[in-house]
CSV table of C-alpha atoms in Angstrom, one decimal:
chain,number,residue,atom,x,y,z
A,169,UNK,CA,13.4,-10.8,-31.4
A,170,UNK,CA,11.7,-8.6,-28.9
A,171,UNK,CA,8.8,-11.0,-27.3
A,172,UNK,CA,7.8,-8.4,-25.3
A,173,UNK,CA,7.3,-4.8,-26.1
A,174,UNK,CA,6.3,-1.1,-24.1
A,175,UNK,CA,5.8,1.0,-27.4
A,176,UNK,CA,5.8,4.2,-25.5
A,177,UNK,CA,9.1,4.8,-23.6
A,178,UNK,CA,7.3,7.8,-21.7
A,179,UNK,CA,3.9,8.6,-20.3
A,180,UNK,CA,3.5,12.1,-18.3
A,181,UNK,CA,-0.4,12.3,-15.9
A,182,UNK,CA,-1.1,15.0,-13.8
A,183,UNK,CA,-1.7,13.9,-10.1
A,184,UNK,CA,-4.8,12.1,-9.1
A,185,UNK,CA,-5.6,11.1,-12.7
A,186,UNK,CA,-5.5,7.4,-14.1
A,187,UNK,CA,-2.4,6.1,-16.3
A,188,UNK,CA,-2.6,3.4,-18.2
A,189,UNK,CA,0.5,1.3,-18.8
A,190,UNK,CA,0.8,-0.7,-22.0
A,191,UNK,CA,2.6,-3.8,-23.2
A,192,UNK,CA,2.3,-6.2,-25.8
A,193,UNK,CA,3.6,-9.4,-26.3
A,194,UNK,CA,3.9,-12.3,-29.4
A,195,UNK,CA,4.5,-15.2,-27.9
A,196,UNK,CA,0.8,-17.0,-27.2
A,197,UNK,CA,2.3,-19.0,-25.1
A,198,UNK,CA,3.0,-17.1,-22.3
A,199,UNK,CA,1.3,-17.9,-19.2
A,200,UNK,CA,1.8,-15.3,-16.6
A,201,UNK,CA,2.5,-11.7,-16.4
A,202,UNK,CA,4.1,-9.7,-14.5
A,203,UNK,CA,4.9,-5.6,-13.6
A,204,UNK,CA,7.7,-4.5,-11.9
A,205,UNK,CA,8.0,-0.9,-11.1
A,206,UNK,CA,12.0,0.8,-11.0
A,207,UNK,CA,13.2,3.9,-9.4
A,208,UNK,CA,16.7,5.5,-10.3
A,209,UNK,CA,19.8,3.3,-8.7
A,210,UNK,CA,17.4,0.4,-7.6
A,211,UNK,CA,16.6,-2.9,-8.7
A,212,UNK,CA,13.2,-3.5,-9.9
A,213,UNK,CA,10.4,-3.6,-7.7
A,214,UNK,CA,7.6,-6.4,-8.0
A,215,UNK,CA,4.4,-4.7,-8.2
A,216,UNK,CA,1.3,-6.7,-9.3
A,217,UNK,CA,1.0,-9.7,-11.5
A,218,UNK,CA,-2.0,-11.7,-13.8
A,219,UNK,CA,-2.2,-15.6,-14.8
A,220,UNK,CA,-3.1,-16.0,-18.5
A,221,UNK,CA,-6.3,-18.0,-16.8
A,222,UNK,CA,-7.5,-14.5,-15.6
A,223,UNK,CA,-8.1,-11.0,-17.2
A,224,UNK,CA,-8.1,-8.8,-14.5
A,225,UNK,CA,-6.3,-8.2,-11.3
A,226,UNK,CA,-6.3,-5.6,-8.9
A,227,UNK,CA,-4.4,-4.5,-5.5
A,228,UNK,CA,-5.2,-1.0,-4.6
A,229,UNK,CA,-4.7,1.3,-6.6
A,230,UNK,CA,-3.3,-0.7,-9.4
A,231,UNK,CA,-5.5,-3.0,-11.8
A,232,UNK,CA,-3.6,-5.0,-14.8
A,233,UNK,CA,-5.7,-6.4,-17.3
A,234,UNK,CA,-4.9,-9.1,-20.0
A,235,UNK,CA,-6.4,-9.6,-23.6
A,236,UNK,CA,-5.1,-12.6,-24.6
A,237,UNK,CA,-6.8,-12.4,-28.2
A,238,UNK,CA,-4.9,-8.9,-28.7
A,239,UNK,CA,-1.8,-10.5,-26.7
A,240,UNK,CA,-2.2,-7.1,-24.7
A,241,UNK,CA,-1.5,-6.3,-21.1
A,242,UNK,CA,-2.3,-2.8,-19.5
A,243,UNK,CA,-1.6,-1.4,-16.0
A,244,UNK,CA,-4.1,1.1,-14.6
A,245,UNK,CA,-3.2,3.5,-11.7
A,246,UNK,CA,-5.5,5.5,-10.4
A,247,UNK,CA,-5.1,7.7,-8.7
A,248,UNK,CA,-1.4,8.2,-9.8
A,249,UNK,CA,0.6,10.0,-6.9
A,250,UNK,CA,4.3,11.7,-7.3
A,251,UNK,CA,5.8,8.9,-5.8
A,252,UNK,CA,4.6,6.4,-9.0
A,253,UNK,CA,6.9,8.4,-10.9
A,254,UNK,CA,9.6,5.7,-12.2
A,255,UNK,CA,10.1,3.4,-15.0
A,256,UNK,CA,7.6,0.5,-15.1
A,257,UNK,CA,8.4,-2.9,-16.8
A,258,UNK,CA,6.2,-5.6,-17.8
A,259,UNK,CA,7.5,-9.2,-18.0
A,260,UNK,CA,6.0,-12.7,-19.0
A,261,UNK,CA,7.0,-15.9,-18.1
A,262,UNK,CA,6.1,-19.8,-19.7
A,263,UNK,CA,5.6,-22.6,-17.6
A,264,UNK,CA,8.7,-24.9,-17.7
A,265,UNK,CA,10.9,-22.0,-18.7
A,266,UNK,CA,12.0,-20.0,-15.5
A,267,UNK,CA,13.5,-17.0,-17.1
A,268,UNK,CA,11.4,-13.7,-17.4
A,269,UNK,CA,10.7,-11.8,-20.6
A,270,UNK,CA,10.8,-8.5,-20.1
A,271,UNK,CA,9.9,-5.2,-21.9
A,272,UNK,CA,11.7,-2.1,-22.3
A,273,UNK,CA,10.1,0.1,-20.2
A,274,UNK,CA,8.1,3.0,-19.8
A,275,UNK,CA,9.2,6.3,-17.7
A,276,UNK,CA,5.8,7.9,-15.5
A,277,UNK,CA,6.2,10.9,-15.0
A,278,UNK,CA,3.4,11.9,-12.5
A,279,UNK,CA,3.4,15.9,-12.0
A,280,UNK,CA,1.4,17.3,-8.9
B,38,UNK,CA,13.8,-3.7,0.2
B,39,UNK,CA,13.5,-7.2,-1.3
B,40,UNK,CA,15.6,-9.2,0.8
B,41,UNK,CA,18.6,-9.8,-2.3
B,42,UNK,CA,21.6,-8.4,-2.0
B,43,UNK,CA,24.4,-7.4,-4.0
B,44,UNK,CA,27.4,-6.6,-4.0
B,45,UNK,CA,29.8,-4.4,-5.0
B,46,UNK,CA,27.3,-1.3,-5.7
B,47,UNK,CA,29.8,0.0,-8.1
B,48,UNK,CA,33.1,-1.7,-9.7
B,49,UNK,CA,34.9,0.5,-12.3
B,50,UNK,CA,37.7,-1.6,-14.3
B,51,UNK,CA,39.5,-2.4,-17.7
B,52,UNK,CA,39.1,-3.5,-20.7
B,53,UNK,CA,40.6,-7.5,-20.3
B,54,UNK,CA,40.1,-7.9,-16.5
B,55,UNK,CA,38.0,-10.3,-14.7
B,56,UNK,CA,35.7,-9.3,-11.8
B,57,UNK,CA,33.1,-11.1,-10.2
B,58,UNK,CA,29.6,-9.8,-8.7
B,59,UNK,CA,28.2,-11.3,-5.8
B,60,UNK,CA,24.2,-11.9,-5.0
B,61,UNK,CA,22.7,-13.5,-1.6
B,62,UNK,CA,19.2,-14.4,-2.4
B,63,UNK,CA,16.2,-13.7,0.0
B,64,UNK,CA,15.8,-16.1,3.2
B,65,UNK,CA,14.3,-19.8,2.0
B,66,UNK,CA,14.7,-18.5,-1.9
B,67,UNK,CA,16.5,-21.7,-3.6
B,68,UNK,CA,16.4,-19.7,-7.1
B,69,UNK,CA,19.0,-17.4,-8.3
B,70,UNK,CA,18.8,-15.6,-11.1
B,71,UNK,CA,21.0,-13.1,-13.1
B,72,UNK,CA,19.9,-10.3,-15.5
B,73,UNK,CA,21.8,-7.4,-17.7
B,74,UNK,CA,20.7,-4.1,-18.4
B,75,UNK,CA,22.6,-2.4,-21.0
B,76,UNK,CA,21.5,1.2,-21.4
B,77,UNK,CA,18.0,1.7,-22.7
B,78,UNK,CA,17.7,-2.1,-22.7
B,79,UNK,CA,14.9,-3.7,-21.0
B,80,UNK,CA,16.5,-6.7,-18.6
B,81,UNK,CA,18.3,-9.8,-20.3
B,82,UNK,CA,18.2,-12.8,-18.9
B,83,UNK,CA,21.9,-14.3,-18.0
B,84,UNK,CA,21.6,-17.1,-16.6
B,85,UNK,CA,19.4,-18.9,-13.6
B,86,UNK,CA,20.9,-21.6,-10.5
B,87,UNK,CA,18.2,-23.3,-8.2
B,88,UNK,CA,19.6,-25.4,-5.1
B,89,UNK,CA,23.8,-25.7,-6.2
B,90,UNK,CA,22.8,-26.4,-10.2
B,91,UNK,CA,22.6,-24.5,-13.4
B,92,UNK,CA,18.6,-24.8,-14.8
B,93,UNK,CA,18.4,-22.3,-17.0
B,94,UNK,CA,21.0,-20.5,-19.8
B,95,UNK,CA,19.8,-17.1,-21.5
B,96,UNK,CA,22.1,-15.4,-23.7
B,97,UNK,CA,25.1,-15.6,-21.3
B,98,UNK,CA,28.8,-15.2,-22.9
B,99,UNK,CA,31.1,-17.5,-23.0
B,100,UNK,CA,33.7,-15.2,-21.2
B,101,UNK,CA,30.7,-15.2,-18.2
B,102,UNK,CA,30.1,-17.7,-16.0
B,103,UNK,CA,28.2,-18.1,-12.6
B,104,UNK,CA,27.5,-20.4,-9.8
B,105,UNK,CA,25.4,-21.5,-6.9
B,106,UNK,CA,27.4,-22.1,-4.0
B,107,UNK,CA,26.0,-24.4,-1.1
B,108,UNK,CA,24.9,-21.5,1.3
B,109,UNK,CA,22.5,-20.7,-2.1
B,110,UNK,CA,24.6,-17.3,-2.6
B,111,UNK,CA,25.5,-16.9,-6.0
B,112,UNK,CA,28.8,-15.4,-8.1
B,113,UNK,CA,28.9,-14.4,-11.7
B,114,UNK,CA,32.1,-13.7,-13.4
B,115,UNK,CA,33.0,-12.1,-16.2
B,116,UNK,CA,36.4,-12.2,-18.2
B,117,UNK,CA,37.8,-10.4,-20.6
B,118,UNK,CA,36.0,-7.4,-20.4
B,119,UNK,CA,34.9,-5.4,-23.3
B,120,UNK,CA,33.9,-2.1,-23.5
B,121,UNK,CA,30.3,-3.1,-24.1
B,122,UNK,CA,30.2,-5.6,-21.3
B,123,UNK,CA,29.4,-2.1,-19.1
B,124,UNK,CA,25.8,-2.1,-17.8
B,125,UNK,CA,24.0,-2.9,-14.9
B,126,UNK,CA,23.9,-6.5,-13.3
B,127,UNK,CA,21.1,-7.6,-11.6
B,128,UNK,CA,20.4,-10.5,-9.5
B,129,UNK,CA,16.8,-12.0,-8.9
B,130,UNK,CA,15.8,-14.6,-6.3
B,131,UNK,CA,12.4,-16.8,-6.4
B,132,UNK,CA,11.0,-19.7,-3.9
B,133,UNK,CA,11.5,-22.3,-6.8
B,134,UNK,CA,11.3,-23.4,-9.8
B,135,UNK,CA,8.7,-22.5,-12.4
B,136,UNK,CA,6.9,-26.1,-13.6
B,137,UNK,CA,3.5,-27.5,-13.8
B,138,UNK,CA,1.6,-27.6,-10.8
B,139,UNK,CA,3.6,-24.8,-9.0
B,140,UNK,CA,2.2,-22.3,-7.2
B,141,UNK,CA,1.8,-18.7,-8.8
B,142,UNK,CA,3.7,-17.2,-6.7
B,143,UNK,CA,7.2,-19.1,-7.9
B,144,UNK,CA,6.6,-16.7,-10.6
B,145,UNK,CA,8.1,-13.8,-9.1
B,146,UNK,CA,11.4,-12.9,-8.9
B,147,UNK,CA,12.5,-10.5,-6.1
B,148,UNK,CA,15.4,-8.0,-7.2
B,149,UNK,CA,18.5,-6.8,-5.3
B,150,UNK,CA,19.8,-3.4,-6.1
B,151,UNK,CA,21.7,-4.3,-8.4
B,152,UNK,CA,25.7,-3.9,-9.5
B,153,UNK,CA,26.8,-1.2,-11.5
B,154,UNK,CA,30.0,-2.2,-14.4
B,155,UNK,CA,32.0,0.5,-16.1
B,156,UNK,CA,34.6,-1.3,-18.3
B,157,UNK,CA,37.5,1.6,-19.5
């Protein structure tokens, strides 16, 4: 039973325009999301993260929004750099429960 | 880097053997936690220790088991290898635990490298 889900294991942008990251999730009960970013022969990498309370959240260059009515969570880069290339994860988590949830994955590929 | 680390990097072995991986959280994290990446997976939770005590079991094998030891570094082990025990072990750290009332930030879970398994 896959609570969360990335439907689109790849996503190719062209340098300096916006890529939107998807991820969906079934569980209404989830109350805080999270993105982690992952680069070859690394662990994952915290990256930016939303309460269900909220339904936008930025830090630089990277925005997530939440729709809790379409149980949809997107990251937006802009502008993608070279160096965003990597596989990017979302995850959710439940009050009381302490694992995370996570997704599949989705390989950027960001071409200069 | 995130402050967790792992080790070994890489541990090649056999079908039936035992090996154990080894995590050291970051500095003041009492949380330990322990994920499995099989290929083209996303991450499975294993298993999660805060402060010495198991808190949280995912879908963890009988033949695995971990523990918190009191300097908060943590061990899994895994027995009787099978082939399709080989993926990549990862071990996450977080200030505490996830309840009521705690701050957001006890949501995230900081990463070591990770340990690579290759059961032959």
């Amino acid at each position: 039973d896959q609570q969360v889900k990335q439907n689109s294991p790849s996503l190719s942008v062209q340098e300096g325009r916006i890529s939107i990251l998807n991820c969906d999730y079934t569980n209404s009960m989830f109350d805080y999301f999270l993105w982690y970013k992952k680069y070859p022969a690394e662990g994952p990498t915290f990256l930016i993260s939303i309460s269900s309370i909220k339904d936008k959240n930025e830090d630089g260059r990277f925005t997530v929004f939440l729709n809790k009515s379409a149980k949809h969570l997107s990251l937006h880069i802009v502008p993608s750099q070279p160096g965003d290339s990597a596989v990017y994860f979302c995850a959710a988590s439940l009050t009381g429960f302490q694992k995370l949830v996570f997704g599949t994955g989705t390989r950027l590929l960001v071409s200069p | 880097d995130s402050g967790v680390t792992q080790t070994p990097k890489h541990l090649i072995t056999a079908t039936g053997q035992r090996v154990t991986l080894r995590c050291s959280p970051r500095s003041g994290d009492l949380s330990v936690y322990w994920y499995q990446q099989s290929l083209d997976q996303g991450l499975q939770f294993l298993i999660q220790y805060y402060n010495g005590e198991e808190r949280a079991k995912g879908n963890i094998l009988e033949r695995f088991s971990a523990q918190q030891f009191p300097d908060l570094h943590s061990e899994l082990n895994l027995s009787s290898l099978e082939l399709g025990d080989s993926a990549l072990y990862f071990c996450a750290s977080s200030v505490g635990l996830r309840l009521a009332g705690a701050p957001s930030s006890y949501n995230e879970q900081f990463f070591g490298p990770g340990t690579r398994l290759t059961v032959l």
